[in-house]
Short mmCIF file of C-alpha atoms and ligand atoms in Angstrom, two decimals:
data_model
loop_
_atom_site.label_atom_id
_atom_site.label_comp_id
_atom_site.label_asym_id
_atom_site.label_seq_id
_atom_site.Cartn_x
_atom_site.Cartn_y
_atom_site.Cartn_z
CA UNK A 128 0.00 0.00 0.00
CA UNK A 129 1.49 3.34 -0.77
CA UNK A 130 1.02 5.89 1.99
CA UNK A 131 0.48 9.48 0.20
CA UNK A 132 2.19 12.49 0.40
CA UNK A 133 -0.09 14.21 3.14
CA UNK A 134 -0.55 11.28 5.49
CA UNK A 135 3.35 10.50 5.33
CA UNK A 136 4.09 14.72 5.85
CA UNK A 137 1.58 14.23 8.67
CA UNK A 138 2.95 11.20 10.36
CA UNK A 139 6.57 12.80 10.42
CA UNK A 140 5.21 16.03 12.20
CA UNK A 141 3.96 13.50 15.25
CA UNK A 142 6.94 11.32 14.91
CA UNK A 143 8.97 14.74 15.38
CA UNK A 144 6.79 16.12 18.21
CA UNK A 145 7.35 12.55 20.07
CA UNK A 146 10.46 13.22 19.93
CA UNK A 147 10.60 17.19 21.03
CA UNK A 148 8.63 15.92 23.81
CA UNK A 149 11.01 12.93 24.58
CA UNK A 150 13.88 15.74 24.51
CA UNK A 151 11.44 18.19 27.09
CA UNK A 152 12.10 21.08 24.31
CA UNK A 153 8.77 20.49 23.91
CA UNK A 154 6.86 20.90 27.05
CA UNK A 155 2.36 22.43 26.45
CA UNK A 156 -0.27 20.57 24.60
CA UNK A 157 -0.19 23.98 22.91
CA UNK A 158 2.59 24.20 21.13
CA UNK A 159 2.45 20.63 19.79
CA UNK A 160 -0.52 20.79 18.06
CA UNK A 161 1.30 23.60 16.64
CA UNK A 162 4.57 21.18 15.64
CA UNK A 163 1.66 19.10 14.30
CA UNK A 164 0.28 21.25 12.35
CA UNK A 165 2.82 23.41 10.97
CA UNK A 166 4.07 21.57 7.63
CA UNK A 167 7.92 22.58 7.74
CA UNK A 168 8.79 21.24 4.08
CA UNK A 169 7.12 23.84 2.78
CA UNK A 170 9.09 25.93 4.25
CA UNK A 171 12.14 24.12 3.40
CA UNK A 172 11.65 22.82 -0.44
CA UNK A 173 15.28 22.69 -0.54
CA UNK A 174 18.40 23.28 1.84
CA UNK A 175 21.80 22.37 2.13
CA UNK A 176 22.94 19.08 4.09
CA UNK A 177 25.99 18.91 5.93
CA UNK A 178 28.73 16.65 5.01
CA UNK A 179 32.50 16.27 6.34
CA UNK A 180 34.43 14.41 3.53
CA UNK A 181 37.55 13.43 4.89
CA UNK A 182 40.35 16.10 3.94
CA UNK A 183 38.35 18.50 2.50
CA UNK A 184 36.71 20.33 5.68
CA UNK A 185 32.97 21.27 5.12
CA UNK A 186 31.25 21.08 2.07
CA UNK A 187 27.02 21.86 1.51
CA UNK A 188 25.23 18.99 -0.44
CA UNK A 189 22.12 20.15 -1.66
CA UNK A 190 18.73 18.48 -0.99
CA UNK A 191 15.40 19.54 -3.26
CA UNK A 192 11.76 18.24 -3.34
CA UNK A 193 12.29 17.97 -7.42
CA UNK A 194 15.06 15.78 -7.00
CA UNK A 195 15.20 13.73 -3.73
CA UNK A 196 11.41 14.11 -2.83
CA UNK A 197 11.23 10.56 -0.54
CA UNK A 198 14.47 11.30 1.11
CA UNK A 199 13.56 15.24 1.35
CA UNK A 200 10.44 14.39 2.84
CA UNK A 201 12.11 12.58 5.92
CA UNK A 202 14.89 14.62 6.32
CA UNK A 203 12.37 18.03 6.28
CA UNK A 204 11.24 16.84 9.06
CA UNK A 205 14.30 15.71 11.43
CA UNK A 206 14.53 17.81 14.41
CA UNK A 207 17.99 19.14 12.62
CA UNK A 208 18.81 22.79 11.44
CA UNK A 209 18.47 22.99 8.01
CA UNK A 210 20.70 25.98 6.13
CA UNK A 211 18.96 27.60 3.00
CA UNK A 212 21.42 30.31 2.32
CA UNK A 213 25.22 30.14 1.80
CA UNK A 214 27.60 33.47 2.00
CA UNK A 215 24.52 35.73 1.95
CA UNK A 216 23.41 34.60 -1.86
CA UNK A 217 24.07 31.08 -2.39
CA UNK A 218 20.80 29.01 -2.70
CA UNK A 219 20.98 25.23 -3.08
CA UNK A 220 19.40 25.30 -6.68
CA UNK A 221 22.82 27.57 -7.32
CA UNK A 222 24.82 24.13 -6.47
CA UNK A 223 25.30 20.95 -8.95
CA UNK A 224 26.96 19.19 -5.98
CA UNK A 225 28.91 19.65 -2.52
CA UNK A 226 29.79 23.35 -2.36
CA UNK A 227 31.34 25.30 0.31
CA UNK A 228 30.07 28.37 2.21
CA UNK A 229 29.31 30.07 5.49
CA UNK A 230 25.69 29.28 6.38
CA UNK A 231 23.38 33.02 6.50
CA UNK A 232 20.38 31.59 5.84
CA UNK A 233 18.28 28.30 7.62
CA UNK A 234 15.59 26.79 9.41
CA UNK A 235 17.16 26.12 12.77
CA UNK A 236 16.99 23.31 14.98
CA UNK A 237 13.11 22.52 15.56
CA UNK A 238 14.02 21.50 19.33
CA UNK A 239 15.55 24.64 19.78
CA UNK A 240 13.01 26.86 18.04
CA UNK A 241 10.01 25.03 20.38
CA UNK A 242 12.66 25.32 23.58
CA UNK A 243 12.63 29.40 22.97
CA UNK A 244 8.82 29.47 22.05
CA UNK A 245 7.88 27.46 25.74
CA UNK A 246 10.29 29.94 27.48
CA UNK A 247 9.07 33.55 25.90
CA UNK A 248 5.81 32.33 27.99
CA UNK A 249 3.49 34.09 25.19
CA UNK A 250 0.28 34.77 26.39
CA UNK A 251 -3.00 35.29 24.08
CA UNK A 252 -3.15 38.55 23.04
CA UNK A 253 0.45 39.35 23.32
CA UNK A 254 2.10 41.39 20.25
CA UNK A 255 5.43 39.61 18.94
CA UNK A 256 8.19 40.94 17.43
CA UNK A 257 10.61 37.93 15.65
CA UNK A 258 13.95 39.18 14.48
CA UNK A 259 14.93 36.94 11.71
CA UNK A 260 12.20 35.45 9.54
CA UNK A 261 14.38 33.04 7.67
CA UNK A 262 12.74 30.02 6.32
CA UNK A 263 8.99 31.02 8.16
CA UNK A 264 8.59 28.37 10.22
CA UNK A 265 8.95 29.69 13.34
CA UNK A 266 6.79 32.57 12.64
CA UNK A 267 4.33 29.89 11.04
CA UNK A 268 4.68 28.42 14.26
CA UNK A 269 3.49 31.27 16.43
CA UNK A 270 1.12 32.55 14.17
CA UNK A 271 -0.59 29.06 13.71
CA UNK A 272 -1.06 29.76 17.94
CA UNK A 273 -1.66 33.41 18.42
CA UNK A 274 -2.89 34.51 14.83
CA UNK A 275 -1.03 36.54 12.42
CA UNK A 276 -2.36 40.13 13.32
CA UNK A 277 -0.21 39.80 16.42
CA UNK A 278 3.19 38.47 14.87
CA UNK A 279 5.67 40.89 13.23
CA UNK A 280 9.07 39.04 12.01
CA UNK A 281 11.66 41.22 10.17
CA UNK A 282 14.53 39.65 7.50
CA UNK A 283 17.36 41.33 6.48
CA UNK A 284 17.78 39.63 3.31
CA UNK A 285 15.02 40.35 0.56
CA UNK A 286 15.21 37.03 -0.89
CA UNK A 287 15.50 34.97 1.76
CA UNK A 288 12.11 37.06 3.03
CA UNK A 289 10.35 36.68 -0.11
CA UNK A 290 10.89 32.88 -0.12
CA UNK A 291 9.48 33.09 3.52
CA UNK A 292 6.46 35.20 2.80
CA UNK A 293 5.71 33.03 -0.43
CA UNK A 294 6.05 29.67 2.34
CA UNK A 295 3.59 31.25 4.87
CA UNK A 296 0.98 32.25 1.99
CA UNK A 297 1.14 28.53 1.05
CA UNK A 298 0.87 27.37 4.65
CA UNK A 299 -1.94 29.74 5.23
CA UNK A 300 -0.32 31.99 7.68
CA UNK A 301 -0.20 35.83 7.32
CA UNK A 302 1.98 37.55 10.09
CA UNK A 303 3.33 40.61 9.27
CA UNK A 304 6.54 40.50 7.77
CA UNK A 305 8.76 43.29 6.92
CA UNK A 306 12.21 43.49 5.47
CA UNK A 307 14.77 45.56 7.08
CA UNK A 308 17.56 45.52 9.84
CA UNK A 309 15.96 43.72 12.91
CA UNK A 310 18.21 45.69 14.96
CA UNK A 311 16.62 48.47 14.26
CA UNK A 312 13.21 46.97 16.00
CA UNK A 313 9.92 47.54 13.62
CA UNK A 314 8.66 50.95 15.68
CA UNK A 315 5.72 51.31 13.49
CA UNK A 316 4.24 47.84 15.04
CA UNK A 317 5.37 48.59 18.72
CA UNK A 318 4.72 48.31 21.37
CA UNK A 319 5.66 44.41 21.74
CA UNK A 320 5.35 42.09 24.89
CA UNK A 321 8.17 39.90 23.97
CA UNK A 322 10.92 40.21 21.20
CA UNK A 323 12.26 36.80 20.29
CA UNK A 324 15.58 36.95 18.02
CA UNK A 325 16.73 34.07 15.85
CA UNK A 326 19.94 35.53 14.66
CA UNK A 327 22.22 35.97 17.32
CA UNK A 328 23.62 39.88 18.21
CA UNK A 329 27.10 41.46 20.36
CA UNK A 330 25.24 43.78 21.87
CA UNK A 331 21.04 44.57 22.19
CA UNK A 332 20.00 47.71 20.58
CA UNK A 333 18.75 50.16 22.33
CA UNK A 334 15.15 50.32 19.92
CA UNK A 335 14.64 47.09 20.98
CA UNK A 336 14.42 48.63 24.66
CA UNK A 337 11.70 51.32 23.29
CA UNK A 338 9.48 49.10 21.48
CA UNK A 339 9.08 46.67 24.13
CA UNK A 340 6.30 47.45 27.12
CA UNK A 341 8.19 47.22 30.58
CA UNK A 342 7.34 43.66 31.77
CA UNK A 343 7.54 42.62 28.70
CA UNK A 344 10.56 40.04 27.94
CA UNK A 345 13.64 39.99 24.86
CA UNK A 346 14.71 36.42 24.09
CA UNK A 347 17.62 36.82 22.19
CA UNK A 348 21.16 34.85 21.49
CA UNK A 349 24.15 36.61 22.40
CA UNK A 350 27.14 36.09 20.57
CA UNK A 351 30.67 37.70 19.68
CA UNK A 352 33.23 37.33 17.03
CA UNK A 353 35.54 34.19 19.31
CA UNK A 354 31.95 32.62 18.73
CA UNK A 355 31.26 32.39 22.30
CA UNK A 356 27.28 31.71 22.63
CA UNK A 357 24.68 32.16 25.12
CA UNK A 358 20.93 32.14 25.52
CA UNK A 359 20.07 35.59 27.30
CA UNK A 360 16.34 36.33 28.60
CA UNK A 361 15.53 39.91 29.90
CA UNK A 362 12.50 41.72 31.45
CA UNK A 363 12.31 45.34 30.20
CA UNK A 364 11.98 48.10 33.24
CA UNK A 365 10.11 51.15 33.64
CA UNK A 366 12.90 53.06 32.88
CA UNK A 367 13.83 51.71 29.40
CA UNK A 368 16.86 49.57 30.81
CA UNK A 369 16.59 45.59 30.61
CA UNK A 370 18.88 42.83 32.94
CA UNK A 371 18.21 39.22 32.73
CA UNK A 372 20.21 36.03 32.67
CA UNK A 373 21.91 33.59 30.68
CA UNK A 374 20.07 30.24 30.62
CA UNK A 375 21.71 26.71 30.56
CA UNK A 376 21.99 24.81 27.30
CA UNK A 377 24.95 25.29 24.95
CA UNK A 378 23.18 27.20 21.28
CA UNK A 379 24.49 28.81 18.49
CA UNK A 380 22.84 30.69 16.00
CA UNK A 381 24.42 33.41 12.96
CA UNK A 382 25.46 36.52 14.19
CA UNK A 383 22.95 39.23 12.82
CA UNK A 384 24.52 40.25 9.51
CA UNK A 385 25.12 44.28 10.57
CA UNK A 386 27.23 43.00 13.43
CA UNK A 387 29.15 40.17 10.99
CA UNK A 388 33.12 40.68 11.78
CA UNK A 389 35.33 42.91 9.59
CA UNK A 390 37.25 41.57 7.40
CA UNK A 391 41.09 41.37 7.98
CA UNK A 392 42.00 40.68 5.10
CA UNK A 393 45.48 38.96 3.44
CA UNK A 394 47.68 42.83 3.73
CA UNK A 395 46.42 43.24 7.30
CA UNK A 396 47.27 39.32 8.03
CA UNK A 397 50.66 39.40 6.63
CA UNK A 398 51.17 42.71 8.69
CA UNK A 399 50.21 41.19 11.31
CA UNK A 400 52.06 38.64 11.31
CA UNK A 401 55.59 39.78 10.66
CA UNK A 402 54.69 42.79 13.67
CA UNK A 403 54.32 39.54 16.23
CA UNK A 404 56.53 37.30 14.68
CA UNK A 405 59.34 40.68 16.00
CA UNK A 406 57.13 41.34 19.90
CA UNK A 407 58.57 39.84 22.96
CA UNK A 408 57.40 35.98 24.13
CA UNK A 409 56.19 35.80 27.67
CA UNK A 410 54.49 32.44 28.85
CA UNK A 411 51.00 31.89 28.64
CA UNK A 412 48.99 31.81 32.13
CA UNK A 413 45.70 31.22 30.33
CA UNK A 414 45.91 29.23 26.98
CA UNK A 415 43.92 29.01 23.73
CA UNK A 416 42.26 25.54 24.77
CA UNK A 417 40.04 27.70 26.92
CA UNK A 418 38.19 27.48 23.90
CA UNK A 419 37.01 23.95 24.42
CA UNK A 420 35.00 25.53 27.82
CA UNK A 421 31.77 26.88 26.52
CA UNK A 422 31.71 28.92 29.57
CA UNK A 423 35.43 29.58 29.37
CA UNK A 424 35.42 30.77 25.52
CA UNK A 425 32.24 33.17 26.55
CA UNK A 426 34.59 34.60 29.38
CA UNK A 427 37.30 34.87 26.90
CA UNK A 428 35.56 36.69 24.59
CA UNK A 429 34.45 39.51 27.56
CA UNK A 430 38.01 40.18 27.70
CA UNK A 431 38.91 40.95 23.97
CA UNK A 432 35.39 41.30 22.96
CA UNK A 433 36.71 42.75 19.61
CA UNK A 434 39.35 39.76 18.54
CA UNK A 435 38.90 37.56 15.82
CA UNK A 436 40.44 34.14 15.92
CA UNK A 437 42.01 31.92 13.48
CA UNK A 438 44.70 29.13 13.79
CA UNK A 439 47.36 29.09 11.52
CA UNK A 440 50.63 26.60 10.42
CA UNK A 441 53.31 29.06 8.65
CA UNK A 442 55.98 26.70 6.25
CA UNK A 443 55.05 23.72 8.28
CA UNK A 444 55.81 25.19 11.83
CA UNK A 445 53.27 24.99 14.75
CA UNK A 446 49.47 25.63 14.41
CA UNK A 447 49.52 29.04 15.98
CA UNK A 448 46.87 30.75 17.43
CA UNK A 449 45.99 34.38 16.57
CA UNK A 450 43.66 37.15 17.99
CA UNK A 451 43.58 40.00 16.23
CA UNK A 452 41.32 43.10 16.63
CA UNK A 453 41.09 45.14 13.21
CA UNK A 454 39.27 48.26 14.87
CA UNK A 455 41.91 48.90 17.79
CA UNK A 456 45.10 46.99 15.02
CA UNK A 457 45.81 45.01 18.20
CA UNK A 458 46.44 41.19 17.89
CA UNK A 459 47.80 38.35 20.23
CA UNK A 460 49.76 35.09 18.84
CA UNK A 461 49.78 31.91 20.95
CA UNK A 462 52.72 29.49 20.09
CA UNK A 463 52.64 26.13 21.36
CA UNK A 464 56.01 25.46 23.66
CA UNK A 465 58.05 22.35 23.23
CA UNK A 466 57.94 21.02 26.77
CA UNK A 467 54.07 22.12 27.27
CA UNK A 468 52.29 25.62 27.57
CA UNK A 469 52.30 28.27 25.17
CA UNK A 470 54.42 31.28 24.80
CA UNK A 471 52.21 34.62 23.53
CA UNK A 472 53.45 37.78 21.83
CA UNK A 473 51.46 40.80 21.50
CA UNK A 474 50.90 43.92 19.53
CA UNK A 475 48.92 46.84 18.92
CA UNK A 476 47.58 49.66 21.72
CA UNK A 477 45.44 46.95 23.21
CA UNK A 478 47.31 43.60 25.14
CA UNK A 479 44.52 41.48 23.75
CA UNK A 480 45.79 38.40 25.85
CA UNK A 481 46.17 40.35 28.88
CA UNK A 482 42.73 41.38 28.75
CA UNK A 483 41.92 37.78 28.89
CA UNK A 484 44.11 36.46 31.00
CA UNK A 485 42.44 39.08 33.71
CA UNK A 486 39.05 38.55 33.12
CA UNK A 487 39.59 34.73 33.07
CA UNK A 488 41.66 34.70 36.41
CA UNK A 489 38.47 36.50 38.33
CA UNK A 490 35.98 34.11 36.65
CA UNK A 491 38.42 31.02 37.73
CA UNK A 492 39.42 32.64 40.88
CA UNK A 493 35.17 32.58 41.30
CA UNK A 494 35.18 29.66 40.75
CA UNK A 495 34.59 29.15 37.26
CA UNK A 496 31.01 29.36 37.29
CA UNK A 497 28.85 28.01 35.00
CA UNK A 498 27.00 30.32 32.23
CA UNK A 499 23.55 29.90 33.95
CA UNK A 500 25.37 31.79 36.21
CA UNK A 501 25.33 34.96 34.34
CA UNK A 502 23.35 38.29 34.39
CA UNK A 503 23.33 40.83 31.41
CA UNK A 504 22.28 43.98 32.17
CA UNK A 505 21.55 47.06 29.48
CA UNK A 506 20.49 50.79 28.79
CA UNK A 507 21.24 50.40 25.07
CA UNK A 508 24.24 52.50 25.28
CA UNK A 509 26.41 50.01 27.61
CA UNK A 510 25.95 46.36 28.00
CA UNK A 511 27.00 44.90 31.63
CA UNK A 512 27.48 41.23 31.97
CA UNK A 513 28.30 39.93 35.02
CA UNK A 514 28.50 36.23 36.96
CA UNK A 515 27.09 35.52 40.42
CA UNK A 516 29.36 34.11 43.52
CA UNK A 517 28.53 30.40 43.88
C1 SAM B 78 18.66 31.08 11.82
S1 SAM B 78 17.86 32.02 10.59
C2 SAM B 78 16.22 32.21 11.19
C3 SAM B 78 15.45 30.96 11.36
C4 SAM B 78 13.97 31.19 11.28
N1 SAM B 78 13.44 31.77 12.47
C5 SAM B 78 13.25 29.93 10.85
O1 SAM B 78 12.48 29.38 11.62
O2 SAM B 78 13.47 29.53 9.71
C6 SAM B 78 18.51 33.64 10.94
C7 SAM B 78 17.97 34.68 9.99
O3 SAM B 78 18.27 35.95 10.53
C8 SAM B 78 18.45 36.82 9.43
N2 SAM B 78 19.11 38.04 9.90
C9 SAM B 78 20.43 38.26 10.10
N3 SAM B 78 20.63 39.51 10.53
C10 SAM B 78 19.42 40.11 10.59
C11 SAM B 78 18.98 41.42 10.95
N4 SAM B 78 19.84 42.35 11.34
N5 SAM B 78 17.65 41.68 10.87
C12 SAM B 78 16.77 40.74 10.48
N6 SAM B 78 17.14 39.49 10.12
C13 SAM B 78 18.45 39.18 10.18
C14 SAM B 78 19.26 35.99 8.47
O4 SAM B 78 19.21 36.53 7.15
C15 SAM B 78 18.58 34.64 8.60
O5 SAM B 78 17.58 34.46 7.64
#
């Protein structure tokens, strides 16, 4: 007997809310009759699939209803992030095979999308503002609970937003959707009772602050350019500041495009470069493996919150590690010693390792507590974030 298209699509949304629910991402009756509802392929008619071939790092493999439709099917509905976009124009009909890229565009994680919906605690009635449209599916998500006329999601990119207002029409959804900078709020829809961001930012702008009531919450993924992630919820105050906390669980989503790193660039590089391969060695208290500490990295990152990092072998020496800030034209190198350790040199106005070597020492001296631990506090001119004494 062959099982058609709609009863299979519809069996895969339960199988997938079994298994949010198995997970706890998915916690209210509510919100999975919205999983069961919500039919993500149309939302994702084709996306890129990771693969790791061995030797040639991370390549895209494309995946279409026209030309995998029983395997696209399934894998539409795996609770797995799905990119859509590649290095902000790359769409997977652009690709005859594998291709590389830096993802910009995708339906994230459905676990992780349902996790944020259960914790922004939406109420009926409630005006949303999404930052990050993307594929749709989250915004078909909440407007398939709450109704359209109280959803708002902004894109940045125009294509990727026309593919996700086309996807909603289809699904029978119609929350508002603008295109523009998401940092930059949607004022003409405010006042909201929660924002909830899907693209991760440095630092929360301050119209977020005036188009949300006080009371009402920001949901948003904090992030910085040593890719140190967090989950940060904040309640907006009467007096336009927010302050919240970090929440446990290790996520990652792409940084918010306006707030992408600069680009160094091969002349700046090789400038760098030969300026530290001439600065002074000291040895390393705090090494670049702090980078395997999700905590540690997001501590790290406090400290040289500027720094870009990338690891390096030069004529087949060590793999060296380098920070280098291209606002302040500071930049750190961390050379692996013989017997152990590392030796780092520095350059530039700011001692980039320094920095993080200090902040560091007071988190471990703390400590080292965990993330959960963390507070954020902000007036939209200066972010404070801050970790609590066991
Ligand atoms: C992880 S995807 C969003 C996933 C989406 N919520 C879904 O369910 O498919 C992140 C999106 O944020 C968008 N984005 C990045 N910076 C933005 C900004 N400043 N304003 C609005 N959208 C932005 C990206 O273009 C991308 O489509």
């Amino acid at each position: 007997m062959t099982v058609d298209f709609d009863t299979r699509a519809a069996a895969l949304r339960h199988e997938l809310a079994d298994e949010l629910e198995r997970t706890r991402d998915l916690r209210s009756p509510a919100w999975r009759r919205a999983i069961e509802r919500v039919p993500r392929h149309l939302f994702v008619p084709e996306f890129f699939q990771r693969t790791d071939p061995p030797g040639k790092g991370t390549l895209w493999a494309p995946v279409s209803s026209e030309h995998d439709t029983g395997r696209w099917l399934d894998l539409a509905y795996r609770n797995e992030t799905w990119v859509t976009q590649l290095d902000g124009h790359i769409a997977p009909r652009d690709a005859a095979g594998p291709v590389m890229g830096e993802p910009t565009s995708s339906s994230s994680l459905p676990g992780l999308v349902v996790h944020m919906l259960e914790l922004l605690d939406i109420a009926d009635g409630m005006r949303v503002l999404e930052i990050g449209t993307g594929t749709g599916y989250s915004s078909a998500l909440m407007s398939d609970r709450f109704g359209g006329d109280v959803i708002t999601s902004v894109e940045f990119d125009p294509g990727v937003a026309a593919n996700a207002a086309a996807a909603l029409r289809r699904a029978g959804y119609a929350p508002r959707l603008v295109v523009g900078d998401g940092l930059e709020g949607v004022p003409e829809h405010a006042p909201y009772d929660r924002i909830i961001a899907t693209c991760s930012v440095r630092y929360i702008p301050r119209a977020w602050l005036d188009q949300v009531r006080p009371g009402g919450r920001i949901l948003v993924p904090m992030t910085g350019w040593l890719h140190g992630h967090g989950l940060a919820l904040l309640e907006v105050g009467d007096d336009g500041t927010a302050e919240g906390r970090f929440l446990p669980g290790t996520i990652s989503f792409m940084i918010a495009r306006p707030q992408a790193a600069p680009e160094i660039g091969d002349e700046r590089r090789s400038a760098v470069f030969r300026a530290l391969a001439g600065a002074e060695p000291r040895p390393a208290v705090v090494g670049p493996d702090i980078r395997d500490d999700w905590t540690g990295l997001f501590v790290a990152q406090l400290g040289a919150p500027a720094a870009q990092q990338q690891t390096i072998r030069i004529d087949g020496g060590p793999w060296v590690d380098y920070f280098i800030d291209v606002a302040s034209g500071s930049a750190a190198s961390l050379t692996p010693e013989p017997g152990g350790g590392w030796s780092v040199r520095q350059v530039g106005p700011l001692r980039l390792w320094d920095d993080v070597e200090a902040v560091v020492g007071r988190w471990r001296a703390a400590g080292s507590p965990p993330q959960e631990q963390f507070r954020i506090r902000t007036n939209g001119k200066s972010q404070t974030v801050s970790w609590c004494m066991p």
